[in-house]
Short mmCIF file of C-alpha atoms (C1' of nucleotides) in Angstrom, two decimals:
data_model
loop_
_atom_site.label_atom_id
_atom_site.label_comp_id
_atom_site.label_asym_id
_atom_site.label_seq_id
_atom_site.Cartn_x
_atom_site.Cartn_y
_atom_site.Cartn_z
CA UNK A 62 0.00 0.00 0.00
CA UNK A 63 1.54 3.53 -0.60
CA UNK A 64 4.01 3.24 -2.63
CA UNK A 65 2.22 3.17 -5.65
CA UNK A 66 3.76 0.12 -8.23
CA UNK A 67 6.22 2.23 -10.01
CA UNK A 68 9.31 2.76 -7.97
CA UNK A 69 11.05 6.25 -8.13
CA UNK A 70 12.59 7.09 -11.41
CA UNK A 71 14.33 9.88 -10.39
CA UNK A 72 17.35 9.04 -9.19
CA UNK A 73 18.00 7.36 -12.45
CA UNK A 74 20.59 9.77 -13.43
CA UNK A 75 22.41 9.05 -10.29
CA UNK A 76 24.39 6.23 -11.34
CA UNK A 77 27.88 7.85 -11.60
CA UNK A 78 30.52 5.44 -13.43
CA UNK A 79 31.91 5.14 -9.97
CA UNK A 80 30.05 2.41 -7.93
CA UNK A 81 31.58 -1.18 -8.50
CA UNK A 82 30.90 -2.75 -11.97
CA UNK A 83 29.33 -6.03 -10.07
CA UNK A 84 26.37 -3.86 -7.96
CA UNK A 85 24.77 -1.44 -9.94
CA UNK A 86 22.42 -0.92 -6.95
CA UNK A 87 20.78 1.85 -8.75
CA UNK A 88 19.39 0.12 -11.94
CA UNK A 89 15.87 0.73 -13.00
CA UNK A 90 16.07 -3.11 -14.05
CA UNK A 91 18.06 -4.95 -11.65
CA UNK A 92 17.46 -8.83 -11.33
CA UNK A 93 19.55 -8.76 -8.06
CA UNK A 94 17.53 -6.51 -6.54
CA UNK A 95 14.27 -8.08 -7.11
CA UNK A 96 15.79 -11.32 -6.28
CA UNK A 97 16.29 -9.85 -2.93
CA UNK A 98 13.57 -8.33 -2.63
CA UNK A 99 11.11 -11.56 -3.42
CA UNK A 100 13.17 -13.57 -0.72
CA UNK A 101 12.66 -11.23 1.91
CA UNK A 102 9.31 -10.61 1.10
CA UNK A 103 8.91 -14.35 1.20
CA UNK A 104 10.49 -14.57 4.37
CA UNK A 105 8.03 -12.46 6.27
CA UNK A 106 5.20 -13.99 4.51
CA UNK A 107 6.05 -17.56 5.24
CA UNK A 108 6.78 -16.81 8.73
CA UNK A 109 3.78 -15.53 8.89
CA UNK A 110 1.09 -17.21 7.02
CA UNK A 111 2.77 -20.47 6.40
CA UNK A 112 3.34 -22.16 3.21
CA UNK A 113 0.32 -23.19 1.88
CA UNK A 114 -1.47 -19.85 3.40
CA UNK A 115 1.05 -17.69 1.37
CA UNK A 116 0.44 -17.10 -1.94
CA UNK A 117 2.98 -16.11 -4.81
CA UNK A 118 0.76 -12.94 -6.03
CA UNK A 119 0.89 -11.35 -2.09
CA UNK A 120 4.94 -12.08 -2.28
CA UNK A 121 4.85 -10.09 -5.05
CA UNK A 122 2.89 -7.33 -3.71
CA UNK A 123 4.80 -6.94 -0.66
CA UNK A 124 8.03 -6.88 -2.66
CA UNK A 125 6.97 -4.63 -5.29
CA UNK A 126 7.70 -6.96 -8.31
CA UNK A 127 5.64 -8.98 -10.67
CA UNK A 128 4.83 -12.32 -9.82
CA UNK A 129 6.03 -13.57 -13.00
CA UNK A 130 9.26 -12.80 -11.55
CA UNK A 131 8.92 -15.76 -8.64
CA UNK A 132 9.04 -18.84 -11.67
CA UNK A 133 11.63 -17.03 -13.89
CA UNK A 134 14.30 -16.72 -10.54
CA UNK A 135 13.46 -19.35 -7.89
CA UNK A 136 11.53 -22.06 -10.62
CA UNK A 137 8.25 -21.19 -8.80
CA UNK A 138 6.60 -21.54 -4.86
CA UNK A 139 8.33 -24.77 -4.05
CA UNK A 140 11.43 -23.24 -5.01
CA UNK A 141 11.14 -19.79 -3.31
CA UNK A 142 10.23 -21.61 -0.13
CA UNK A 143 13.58 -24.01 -0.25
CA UNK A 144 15.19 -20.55 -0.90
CA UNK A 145 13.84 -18.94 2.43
CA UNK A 146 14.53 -22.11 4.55
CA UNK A 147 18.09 -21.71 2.51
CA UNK A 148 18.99 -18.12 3.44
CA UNK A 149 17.25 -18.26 6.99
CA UNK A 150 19.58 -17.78 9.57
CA UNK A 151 17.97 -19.45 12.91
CA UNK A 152 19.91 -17.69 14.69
CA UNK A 153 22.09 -14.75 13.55
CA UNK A 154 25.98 -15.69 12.99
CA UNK A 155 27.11 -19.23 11.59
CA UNK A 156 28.73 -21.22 14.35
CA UNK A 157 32.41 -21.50 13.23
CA UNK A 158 33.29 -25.15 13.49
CA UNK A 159 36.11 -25.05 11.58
CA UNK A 160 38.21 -26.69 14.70
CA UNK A 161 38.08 -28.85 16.50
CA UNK A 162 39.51 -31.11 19.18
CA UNK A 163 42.76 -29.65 18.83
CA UNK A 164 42.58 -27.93 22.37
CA UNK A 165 42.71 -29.81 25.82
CA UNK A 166 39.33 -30.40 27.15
CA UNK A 167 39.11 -28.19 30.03
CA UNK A 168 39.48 -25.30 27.12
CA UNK A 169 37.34 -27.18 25.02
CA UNK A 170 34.20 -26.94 27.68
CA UNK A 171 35.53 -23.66 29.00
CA UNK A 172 34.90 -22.02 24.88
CA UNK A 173 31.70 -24.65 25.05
CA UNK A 174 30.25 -22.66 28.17
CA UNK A 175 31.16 -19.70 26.07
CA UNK A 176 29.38 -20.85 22.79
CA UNK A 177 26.22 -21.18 24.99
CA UNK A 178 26.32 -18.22 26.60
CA UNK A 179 26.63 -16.46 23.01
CA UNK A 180 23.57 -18.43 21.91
CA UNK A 181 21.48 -17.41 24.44
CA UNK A 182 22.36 -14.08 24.51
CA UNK A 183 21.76 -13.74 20.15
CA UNK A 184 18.41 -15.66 21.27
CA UNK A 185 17.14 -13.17 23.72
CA UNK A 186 18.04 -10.65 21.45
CA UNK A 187 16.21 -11.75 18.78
CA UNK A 188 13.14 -12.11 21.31
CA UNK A 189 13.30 -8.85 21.69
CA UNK A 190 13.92 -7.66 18.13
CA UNK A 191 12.47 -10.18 15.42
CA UNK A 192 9.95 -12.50 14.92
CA UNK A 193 10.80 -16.33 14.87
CA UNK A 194 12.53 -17.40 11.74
CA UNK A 195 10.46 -20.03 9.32
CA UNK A 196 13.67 -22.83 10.59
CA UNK A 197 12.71 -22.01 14.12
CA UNK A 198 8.43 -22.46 13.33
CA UNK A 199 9.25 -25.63 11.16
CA UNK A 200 10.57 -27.43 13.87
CA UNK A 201 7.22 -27.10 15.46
CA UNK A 202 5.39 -28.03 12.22
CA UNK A 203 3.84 -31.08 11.83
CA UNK A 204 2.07 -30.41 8.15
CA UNK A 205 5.67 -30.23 5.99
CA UNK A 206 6.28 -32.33 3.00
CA UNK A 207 9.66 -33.81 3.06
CA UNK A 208 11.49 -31.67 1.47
CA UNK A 209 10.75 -28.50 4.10
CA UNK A 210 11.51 -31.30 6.55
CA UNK A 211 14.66 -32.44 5.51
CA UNK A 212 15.84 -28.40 5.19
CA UNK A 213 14.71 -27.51 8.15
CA UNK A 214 16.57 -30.58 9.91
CA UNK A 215 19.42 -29.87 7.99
CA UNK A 216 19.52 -25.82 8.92
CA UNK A 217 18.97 -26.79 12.75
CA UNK A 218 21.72 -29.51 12.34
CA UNK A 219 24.13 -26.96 11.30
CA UNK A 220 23.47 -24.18 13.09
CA UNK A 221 22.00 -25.15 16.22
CA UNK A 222 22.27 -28.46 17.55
CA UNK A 223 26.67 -28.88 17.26
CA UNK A 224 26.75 -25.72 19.90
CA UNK A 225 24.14 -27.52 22.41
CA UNK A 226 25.89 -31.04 21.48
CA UNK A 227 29.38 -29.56 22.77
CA UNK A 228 27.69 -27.66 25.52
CA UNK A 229 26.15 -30.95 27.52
CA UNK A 230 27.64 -31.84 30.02
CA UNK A 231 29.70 -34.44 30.02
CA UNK A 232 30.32 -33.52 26.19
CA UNK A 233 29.42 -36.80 24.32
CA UNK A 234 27.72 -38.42 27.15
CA UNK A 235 25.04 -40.68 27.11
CA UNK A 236 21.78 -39.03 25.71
CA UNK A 237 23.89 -35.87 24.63
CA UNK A 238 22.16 -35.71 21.25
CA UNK A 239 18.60 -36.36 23.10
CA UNK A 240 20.01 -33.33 25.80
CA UNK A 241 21.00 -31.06 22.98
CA UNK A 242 17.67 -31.85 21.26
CA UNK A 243 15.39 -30.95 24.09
CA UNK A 244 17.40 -27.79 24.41
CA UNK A 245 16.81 -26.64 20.66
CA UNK A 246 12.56 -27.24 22.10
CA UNK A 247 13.39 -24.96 25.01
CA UNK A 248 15.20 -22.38 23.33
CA UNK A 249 13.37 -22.32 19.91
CA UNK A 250 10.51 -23.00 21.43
CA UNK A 251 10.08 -19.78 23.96
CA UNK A 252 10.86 -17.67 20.93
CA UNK A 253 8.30 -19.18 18.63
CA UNK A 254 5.32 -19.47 20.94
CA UNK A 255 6.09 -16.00 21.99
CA UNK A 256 5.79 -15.05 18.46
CA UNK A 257 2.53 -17.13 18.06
CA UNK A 258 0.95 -14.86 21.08
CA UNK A 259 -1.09 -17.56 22.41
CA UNK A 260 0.66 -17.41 25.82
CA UNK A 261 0.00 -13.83 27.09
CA UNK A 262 2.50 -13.92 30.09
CA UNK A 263 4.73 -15.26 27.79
CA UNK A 264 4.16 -12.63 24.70
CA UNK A 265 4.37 -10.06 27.35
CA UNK A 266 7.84 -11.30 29.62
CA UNK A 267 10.84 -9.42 29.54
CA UNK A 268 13.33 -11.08 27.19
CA UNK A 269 16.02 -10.53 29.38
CA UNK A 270 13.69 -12.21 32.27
CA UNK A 271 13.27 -15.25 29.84
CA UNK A 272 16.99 -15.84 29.40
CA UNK A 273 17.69 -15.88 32.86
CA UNK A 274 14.97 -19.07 32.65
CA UNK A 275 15.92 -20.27 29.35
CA UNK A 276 19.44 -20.51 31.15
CA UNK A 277 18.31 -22.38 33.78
CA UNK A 278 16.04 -24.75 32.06
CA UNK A 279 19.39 -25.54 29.60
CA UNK A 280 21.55 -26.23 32.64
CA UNK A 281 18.89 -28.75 33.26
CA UNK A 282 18.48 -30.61 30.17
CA UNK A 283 22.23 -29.86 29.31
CA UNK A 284 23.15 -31.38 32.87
CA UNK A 285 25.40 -28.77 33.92
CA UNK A 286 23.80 -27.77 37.51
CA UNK B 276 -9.17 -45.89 -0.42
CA UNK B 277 -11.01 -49.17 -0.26
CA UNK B 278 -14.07 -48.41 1.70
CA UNK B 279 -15.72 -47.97 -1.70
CA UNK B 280 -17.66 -44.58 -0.68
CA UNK B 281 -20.90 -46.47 -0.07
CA UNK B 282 -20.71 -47.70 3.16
CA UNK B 283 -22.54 -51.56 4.24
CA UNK B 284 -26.23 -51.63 4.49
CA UNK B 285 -26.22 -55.20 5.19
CA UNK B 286 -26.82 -54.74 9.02
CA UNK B 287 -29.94 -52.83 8.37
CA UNK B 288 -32.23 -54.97 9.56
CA UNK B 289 -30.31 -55.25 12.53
CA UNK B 290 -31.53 -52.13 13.95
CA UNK B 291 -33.56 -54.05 16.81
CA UNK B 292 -36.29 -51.92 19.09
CA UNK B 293 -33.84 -52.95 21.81
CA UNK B 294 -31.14 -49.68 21.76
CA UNK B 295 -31.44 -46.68 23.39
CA UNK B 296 -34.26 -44.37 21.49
CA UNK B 297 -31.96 -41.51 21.49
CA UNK B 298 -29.10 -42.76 19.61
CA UNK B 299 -29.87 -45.27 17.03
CA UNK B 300 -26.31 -46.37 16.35
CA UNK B 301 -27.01 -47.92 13.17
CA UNK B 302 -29.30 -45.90 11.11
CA UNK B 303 -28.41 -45.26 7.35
CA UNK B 304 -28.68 -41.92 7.57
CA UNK B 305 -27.67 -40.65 11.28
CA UNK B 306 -26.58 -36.98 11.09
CA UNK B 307 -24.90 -37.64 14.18
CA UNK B 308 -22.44 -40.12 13.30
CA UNK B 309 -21.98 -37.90 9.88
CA UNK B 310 -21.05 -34.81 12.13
CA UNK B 311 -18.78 -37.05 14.29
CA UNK B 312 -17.16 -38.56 11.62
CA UNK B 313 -16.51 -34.78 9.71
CA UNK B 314 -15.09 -33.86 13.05
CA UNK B 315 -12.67 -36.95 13.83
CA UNK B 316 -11.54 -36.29 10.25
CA UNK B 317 -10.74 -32.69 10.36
CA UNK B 318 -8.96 -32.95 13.41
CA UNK B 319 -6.91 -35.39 12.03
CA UNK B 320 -6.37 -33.39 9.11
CA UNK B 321 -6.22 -30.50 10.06
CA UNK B 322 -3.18 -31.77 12.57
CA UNK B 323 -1.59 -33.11 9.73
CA UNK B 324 -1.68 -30.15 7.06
CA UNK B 325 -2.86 -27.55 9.10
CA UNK B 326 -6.25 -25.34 8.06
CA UNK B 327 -4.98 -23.36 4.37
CA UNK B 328 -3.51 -27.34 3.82
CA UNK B 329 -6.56 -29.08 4.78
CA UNK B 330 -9.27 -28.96 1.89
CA UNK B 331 -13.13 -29.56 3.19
CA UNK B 332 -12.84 -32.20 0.22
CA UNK B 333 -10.29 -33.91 2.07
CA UNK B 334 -12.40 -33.84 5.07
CA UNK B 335 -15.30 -35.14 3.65
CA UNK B 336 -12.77 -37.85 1.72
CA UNK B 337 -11.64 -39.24 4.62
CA UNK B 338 -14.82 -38.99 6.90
CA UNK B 339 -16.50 -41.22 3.82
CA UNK B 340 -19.33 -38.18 4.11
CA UNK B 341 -20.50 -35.47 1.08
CA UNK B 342 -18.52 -32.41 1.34
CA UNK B 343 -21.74 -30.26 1.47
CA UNK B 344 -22.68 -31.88 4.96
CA UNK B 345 -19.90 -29.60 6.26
CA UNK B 346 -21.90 -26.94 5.26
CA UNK B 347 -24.82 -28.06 6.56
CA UNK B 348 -23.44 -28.88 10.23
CA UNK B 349 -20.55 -26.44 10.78
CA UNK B 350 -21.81 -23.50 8.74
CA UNK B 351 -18.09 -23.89 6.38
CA UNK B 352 -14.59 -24.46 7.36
CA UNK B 353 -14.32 -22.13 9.93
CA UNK B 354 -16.77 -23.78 11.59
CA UNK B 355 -15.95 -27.05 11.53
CA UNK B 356 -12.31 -25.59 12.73
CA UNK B 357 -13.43 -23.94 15.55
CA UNK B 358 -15.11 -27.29 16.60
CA UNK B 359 -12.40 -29.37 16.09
CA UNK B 360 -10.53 -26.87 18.54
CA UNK B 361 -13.62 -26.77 20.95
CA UNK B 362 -13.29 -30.43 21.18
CA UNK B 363 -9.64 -30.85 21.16
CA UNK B 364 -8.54 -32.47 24.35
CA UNK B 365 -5.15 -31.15 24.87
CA UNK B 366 -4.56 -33.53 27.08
CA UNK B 367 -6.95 -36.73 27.93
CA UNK B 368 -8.71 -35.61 31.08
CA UNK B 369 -10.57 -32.86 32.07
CA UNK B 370 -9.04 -30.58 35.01
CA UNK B 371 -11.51 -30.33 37.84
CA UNK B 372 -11.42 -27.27 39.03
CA UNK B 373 -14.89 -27.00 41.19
CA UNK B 374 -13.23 -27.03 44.85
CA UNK B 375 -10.45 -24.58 45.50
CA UNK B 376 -9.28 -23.21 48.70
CA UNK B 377 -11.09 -25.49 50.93
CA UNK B 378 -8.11 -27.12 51.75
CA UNK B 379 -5.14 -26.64 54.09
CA UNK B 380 -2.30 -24.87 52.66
CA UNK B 381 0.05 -28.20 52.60
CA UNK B 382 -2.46 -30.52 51.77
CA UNK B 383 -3.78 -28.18 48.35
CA UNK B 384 0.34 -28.09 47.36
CA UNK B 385 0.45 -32.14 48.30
CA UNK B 386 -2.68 -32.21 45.37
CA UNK B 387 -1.20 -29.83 43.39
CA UNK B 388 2.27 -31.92 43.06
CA UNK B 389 -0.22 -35.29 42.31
CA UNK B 390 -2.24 -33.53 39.72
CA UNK B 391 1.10 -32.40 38.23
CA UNK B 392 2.58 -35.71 38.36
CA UNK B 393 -0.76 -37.28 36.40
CA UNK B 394 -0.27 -34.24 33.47
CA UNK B 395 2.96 -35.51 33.01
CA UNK B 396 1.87 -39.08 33.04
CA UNK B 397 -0.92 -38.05 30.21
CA UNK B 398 1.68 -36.18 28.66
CA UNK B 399 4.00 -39.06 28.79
CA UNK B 400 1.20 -41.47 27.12
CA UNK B 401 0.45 -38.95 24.33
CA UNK B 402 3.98 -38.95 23.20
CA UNK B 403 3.85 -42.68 22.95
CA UNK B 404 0.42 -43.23 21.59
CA UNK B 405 -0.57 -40.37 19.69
CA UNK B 406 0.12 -37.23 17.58
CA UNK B 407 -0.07 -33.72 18.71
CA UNK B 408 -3.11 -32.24 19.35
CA UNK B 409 -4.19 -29.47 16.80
CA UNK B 410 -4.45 -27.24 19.86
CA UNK B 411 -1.15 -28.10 21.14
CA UNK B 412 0.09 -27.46 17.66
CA UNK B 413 -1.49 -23.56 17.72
CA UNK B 414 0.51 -22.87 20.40
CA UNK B 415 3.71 -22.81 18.24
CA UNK B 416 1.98 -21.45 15.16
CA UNK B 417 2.47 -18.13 14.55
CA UNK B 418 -0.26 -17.89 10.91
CA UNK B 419 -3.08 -17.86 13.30
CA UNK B 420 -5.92 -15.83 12.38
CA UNK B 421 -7.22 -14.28 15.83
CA UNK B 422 -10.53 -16.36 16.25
CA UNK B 423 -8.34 -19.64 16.20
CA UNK B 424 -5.43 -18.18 18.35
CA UNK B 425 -8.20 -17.17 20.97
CA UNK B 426 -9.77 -20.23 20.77
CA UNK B 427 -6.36 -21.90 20.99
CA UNK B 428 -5.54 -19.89 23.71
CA UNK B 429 -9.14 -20.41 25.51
CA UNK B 430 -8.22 -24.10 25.35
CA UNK B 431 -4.82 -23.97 26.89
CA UNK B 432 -5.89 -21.54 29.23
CA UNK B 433 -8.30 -24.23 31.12
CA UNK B 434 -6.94 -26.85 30.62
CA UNK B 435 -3.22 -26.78 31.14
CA UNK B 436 -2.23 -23.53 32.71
CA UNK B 437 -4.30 -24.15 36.03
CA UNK B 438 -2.64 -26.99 36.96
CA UNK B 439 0.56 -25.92 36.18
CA UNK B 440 -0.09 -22.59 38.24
CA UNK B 441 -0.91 -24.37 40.84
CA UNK B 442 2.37 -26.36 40.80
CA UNK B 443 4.13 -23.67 40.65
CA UNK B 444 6.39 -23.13 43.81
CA UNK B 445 5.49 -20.93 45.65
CA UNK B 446 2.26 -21.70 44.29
CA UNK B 447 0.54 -17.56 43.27
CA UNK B 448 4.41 -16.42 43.69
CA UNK B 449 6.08 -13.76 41.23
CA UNK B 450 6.42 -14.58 37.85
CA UNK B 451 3.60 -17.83 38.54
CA UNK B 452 1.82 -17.09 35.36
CA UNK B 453 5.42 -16.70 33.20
CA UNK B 454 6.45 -19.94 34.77
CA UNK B 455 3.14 -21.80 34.02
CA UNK B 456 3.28 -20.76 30.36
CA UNK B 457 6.67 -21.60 30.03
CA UNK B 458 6.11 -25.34 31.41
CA UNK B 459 3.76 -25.14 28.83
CA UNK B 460 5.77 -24.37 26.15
CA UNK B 461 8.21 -27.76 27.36
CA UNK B 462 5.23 -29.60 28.07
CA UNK B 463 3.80 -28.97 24.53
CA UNK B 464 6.45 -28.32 22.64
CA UNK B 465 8.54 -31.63 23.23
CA UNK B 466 4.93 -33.29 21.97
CA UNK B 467 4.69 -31.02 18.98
CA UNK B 468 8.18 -31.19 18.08
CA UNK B 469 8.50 -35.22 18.34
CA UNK B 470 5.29 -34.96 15.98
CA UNK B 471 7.02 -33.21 13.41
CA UNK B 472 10.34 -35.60 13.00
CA UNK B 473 12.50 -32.52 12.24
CA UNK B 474 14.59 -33.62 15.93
CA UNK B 475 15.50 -37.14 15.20
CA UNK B 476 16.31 -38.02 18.53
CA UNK B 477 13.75 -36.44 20.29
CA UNK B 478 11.46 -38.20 17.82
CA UNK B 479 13.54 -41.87 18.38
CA UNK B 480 13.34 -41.21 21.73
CA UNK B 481 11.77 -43.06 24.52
CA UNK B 482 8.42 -41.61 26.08
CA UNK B 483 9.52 -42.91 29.15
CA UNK B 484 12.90 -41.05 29.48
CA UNK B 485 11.49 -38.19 27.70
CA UNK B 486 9.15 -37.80 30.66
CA UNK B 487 12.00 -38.13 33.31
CA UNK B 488 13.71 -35.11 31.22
CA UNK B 489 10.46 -33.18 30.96
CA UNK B 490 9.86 -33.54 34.85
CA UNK B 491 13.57 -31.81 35.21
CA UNK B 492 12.35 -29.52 33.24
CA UNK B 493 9.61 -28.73 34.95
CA UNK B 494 10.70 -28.64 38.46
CA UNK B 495 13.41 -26.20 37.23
CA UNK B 496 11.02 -23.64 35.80
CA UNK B 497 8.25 -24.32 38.97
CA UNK B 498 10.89 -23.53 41.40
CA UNK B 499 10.50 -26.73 42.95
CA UNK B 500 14.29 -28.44 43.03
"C1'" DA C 230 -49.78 -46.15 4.74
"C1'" DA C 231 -49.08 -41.24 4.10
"C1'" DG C 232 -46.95 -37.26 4.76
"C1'" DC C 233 -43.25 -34.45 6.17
"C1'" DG C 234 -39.05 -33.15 8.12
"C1'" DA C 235 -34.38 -34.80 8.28
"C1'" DT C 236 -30.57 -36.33 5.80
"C1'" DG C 237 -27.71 -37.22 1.80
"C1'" DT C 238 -26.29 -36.32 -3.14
"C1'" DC C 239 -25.25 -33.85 -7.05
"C1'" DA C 240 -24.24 -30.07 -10.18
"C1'" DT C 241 -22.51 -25.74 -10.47
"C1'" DC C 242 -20.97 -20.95 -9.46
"C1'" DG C 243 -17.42 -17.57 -8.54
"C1'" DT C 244 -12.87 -16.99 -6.99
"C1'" DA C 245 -8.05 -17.44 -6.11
"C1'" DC C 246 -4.13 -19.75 -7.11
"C1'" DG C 247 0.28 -21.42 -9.61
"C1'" DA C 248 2.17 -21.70 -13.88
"C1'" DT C 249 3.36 -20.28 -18.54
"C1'" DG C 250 4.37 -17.99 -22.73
"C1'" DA C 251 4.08 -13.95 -25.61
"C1'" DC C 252 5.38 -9.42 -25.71
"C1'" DA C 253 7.53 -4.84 -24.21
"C1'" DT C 254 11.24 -2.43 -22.51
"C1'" DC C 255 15.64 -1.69 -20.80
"C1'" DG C 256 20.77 -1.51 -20.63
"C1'" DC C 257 25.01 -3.10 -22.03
"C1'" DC C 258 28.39 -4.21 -25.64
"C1'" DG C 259 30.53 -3.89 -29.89
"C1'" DC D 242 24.10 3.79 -32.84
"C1'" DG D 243 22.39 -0.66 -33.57
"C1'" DG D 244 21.52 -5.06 -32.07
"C1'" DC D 245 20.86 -8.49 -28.52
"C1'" DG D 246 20.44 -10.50 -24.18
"C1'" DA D 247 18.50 -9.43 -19.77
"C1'" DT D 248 14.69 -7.94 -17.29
"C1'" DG D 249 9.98 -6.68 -16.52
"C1'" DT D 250 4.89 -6.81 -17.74
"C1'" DC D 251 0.76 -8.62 -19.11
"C1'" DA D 252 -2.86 -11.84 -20.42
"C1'" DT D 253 -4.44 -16.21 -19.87
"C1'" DC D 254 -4.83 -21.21 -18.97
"C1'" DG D 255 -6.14 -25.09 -16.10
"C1'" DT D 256 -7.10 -26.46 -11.56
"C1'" DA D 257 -8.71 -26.72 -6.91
"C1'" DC D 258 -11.26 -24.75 -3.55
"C1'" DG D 259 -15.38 -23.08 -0.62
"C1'" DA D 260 -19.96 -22.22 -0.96
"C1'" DT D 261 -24.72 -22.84 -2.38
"C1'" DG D 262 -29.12 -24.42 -3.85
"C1'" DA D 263 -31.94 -27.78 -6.15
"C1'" DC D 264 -33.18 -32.33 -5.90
"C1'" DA D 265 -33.45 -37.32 -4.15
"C1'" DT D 266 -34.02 -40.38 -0.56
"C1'" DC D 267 -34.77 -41.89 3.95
"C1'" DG D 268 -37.19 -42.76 8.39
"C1'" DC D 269 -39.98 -41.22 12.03
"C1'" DT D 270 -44.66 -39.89 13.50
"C1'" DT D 271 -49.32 -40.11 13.23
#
DNA sequence: AAGCGATGTCATCGTACGATGACATCGCCG
DNA sequence: CGGCGATGTCATCGTACGATGACATCGCTT
C-alpha cells in the first residue's frame, strides 16, 4: 500500500561510473535486486502465514515486483520456499566449526560454556527484536512435505544443535544428542510461541527475564547444575 | 481408499427396538455419526496439514461423508475448525477445578504436586500413543488468524495452565503465570516437536525417558528443586 | 400407509491460485 | 548507434477450492 507500483525514477541519473561494476544498486532493471527483494518478502510472509497460506501474487505485492518474476528466478513456490529455509539464519551468525579437538578439554568446555552463553544471549536478542525465523516455526510443524523437513533438519543440524551437542555436560555423554535436542525445544521453542501470542504472560515477559529461565532450564536438560 | 464410498447396508435390519431411542447407532442416515465422523476427520487433518492445507474435500474424503454436509453442520470451514478446537482435548482428562481453597495450605500443594505428576503421566502417554493435538500445535503457530489463536488460547488456558499454576512453587508467587506458560511451552512443545520428525532423537526417543527429562524440566522452571 | 421433516447427493458458481508464454522495454556491448 | 540478451509486464490457462441451492431419498410420527 503507498508506494504506488512504479518505484522512483528519479534518481536514475544518479548512477555515476563510480560504484563497483558487479552492484549497480541503482538500476531501474536490476534482477539482483528483485531477487532480494522476493526472498525477503517471502520470508516475512512464510513466517507468517505459512506455506500453503502464502500465496505467490501477495509475495509479489509486498516486494513490489511482478509475480512472473517468482518462476523465472526461484523455478516457482516450491522453489522460493527451499530458498527462504536456505537463506534463513535461525539464529544470527554461523557457528564456526572449523576446529576442533585440537585444544585440551578443560578449554574445550571452558569455549563450550562460552558458545552457549553467546547463543542465548543472540536468542534473547532476537526475542526482543524479530519475529521467529520459518527454521525455528518448522521445527514445530507437523504439516511439511519432506522436502521442508529435511531443510529444516538440515539448517537446525548446522546451526543449532553442534553448539548444544558440545555444551552438555559431560560432552558426548550418554543421551547428549537427546540433551541437545530438548534444548533446541526450550530455546526455539520460547521464541516461537512467543511469536505465536497464544501465551500472554509469555508474549508479554521481559526477554532478558526469559533468558535468565531459558538458562536455567538448559543447565537442566544440558546437565550442567 | 477401499471403503468404496458407499458404506454396508447389510446390518440394516439389525436395527432391533432394543437400543437406546436416542441414539440409534445404526441408522443409514444418522446426522450424528456424519457430524462425528466430519469432526474426527478434520482434526486429524487438520493436525496433519494444518487449516490453508486441509481442503473440506479432504475432510469429507476421509470422513466417507458429502462435502456439502460440512456446510450443513458447521456452517463452512471455519466452523468445523473452531469445533475441532472446541473439542480438542489437549490432554486426555478434564481438570476439575470445582473445589479450590477449601483445603489446608500443605495438603492443596500435596494435590497440586499429584495432579502435576498425572499431566505428566498423560503427557507421557500422548507422546507414545498419539500425535499432537491441533491445539497443542497452535501454540507454536504463529499464521493464526485471531478467532483460532483465541480459541487456541481459551483451550490452553483451562486446561493446562491451572494446573501448572498451581504447581508452581510458591504456588501464586512472582512470575507464577510466566512460569506456568513456560512449562507449557516444554510440556507442549517436546509433543509437537516429536510430531514433526525434524529432531530425530527427540522423535527416536523413549516416552519414558522423555518424561524423566520433561519432569527436570519442569521442576526447574516451577521452582520446585 | 401417508406425509413431512431430516438427511444425503449432485451439479454448479465464482474466486483465487500457480504456472506459462508472448510481448515490451531496458541496458550493455561492440 | 544498432543489435541483442537481460529484465519486466501482461494476459491467460487449467485447476482446486469453498460455498450454495436444487433435488433425491430416507425414516420417524401419526
Amino acid at each position: 500500500m503507498g508506494q504506488s507500483g512504479r518505484v522512483d525514477r528519479v534518481e536514475r541519473a544518479a548512477r555515476g561510473g563510480a560504484e563497483a561494476t558487479v552492484t549497480p544498486t541503482t538500476r531501474r532493471r536490476d534482477a539482483r535486486r528483485s531477487r532480494e527483494r522476493l526472498l525477503a518478502a517471502a520470508a516475512e510472509l512464510f513466517a507468517e502465514r505459512g506455506y500453503a497460506g502464502t500465496s505467490l501474487r501477495a509475495v509479489a505485492e509486498r516486494a513490489g515486483v511482478d509475480a512472473a518474476l517468482v518462476a523465472r528466478y526461484y523455478g516457482g513456490k516450491d522453489g522460493l520456499y527451499r530458498a527462504v529455509l536456505a537463506a534463513d539464519p535461525v539464529v544470527s551468525p554461523v557457528v564456526d566449526e572449523s576446529d576442533e579437538g585440537h585444544e585440551a578439554d578443560d578449554e574445550a568446555r571452558r569455549r563450550a560454556a562460552d558458545e552457549l552463553a553467546g547463543l542465548l544471549a543472540r536468542m534473547v536478542d532476537r526475542w526482543e527484536n524479530g519475529p521467529a525465523t520459518t527454521v525455528g516455526q518448522n521445527v514445530f510443524r507437523c504439516d511439511l512435505d519432506d522436502a521442508a523437513a529435511a531443510a529444516t533438519a538440515e539448517r537446525v543440524g548446522e546451526r543449532v544443535l553442534p553448539l548444544l551437542r558440545a555444551a552438555a555436560e559431560p560432552p558426548g555423554g550418554p543421551d547428549s544428542e537427546l540433551r541437545a535436542e530438548l534444548a533446541t525445544v526450550v530455546l526455539l521453542g520460547i521464541g516461537v510461541a512467543r511469536t505465536a501470542g497464544t501465551l500472554p504472560a509469555l508474549a508479554a515477559a521481559d526477554p532478558e527475564e526469559l533468558g535468565v529461565y531459558a538458562r536455567a532450564l538448559l543447565d537442566t536438560v544440558l546437565g550442567r547444575r
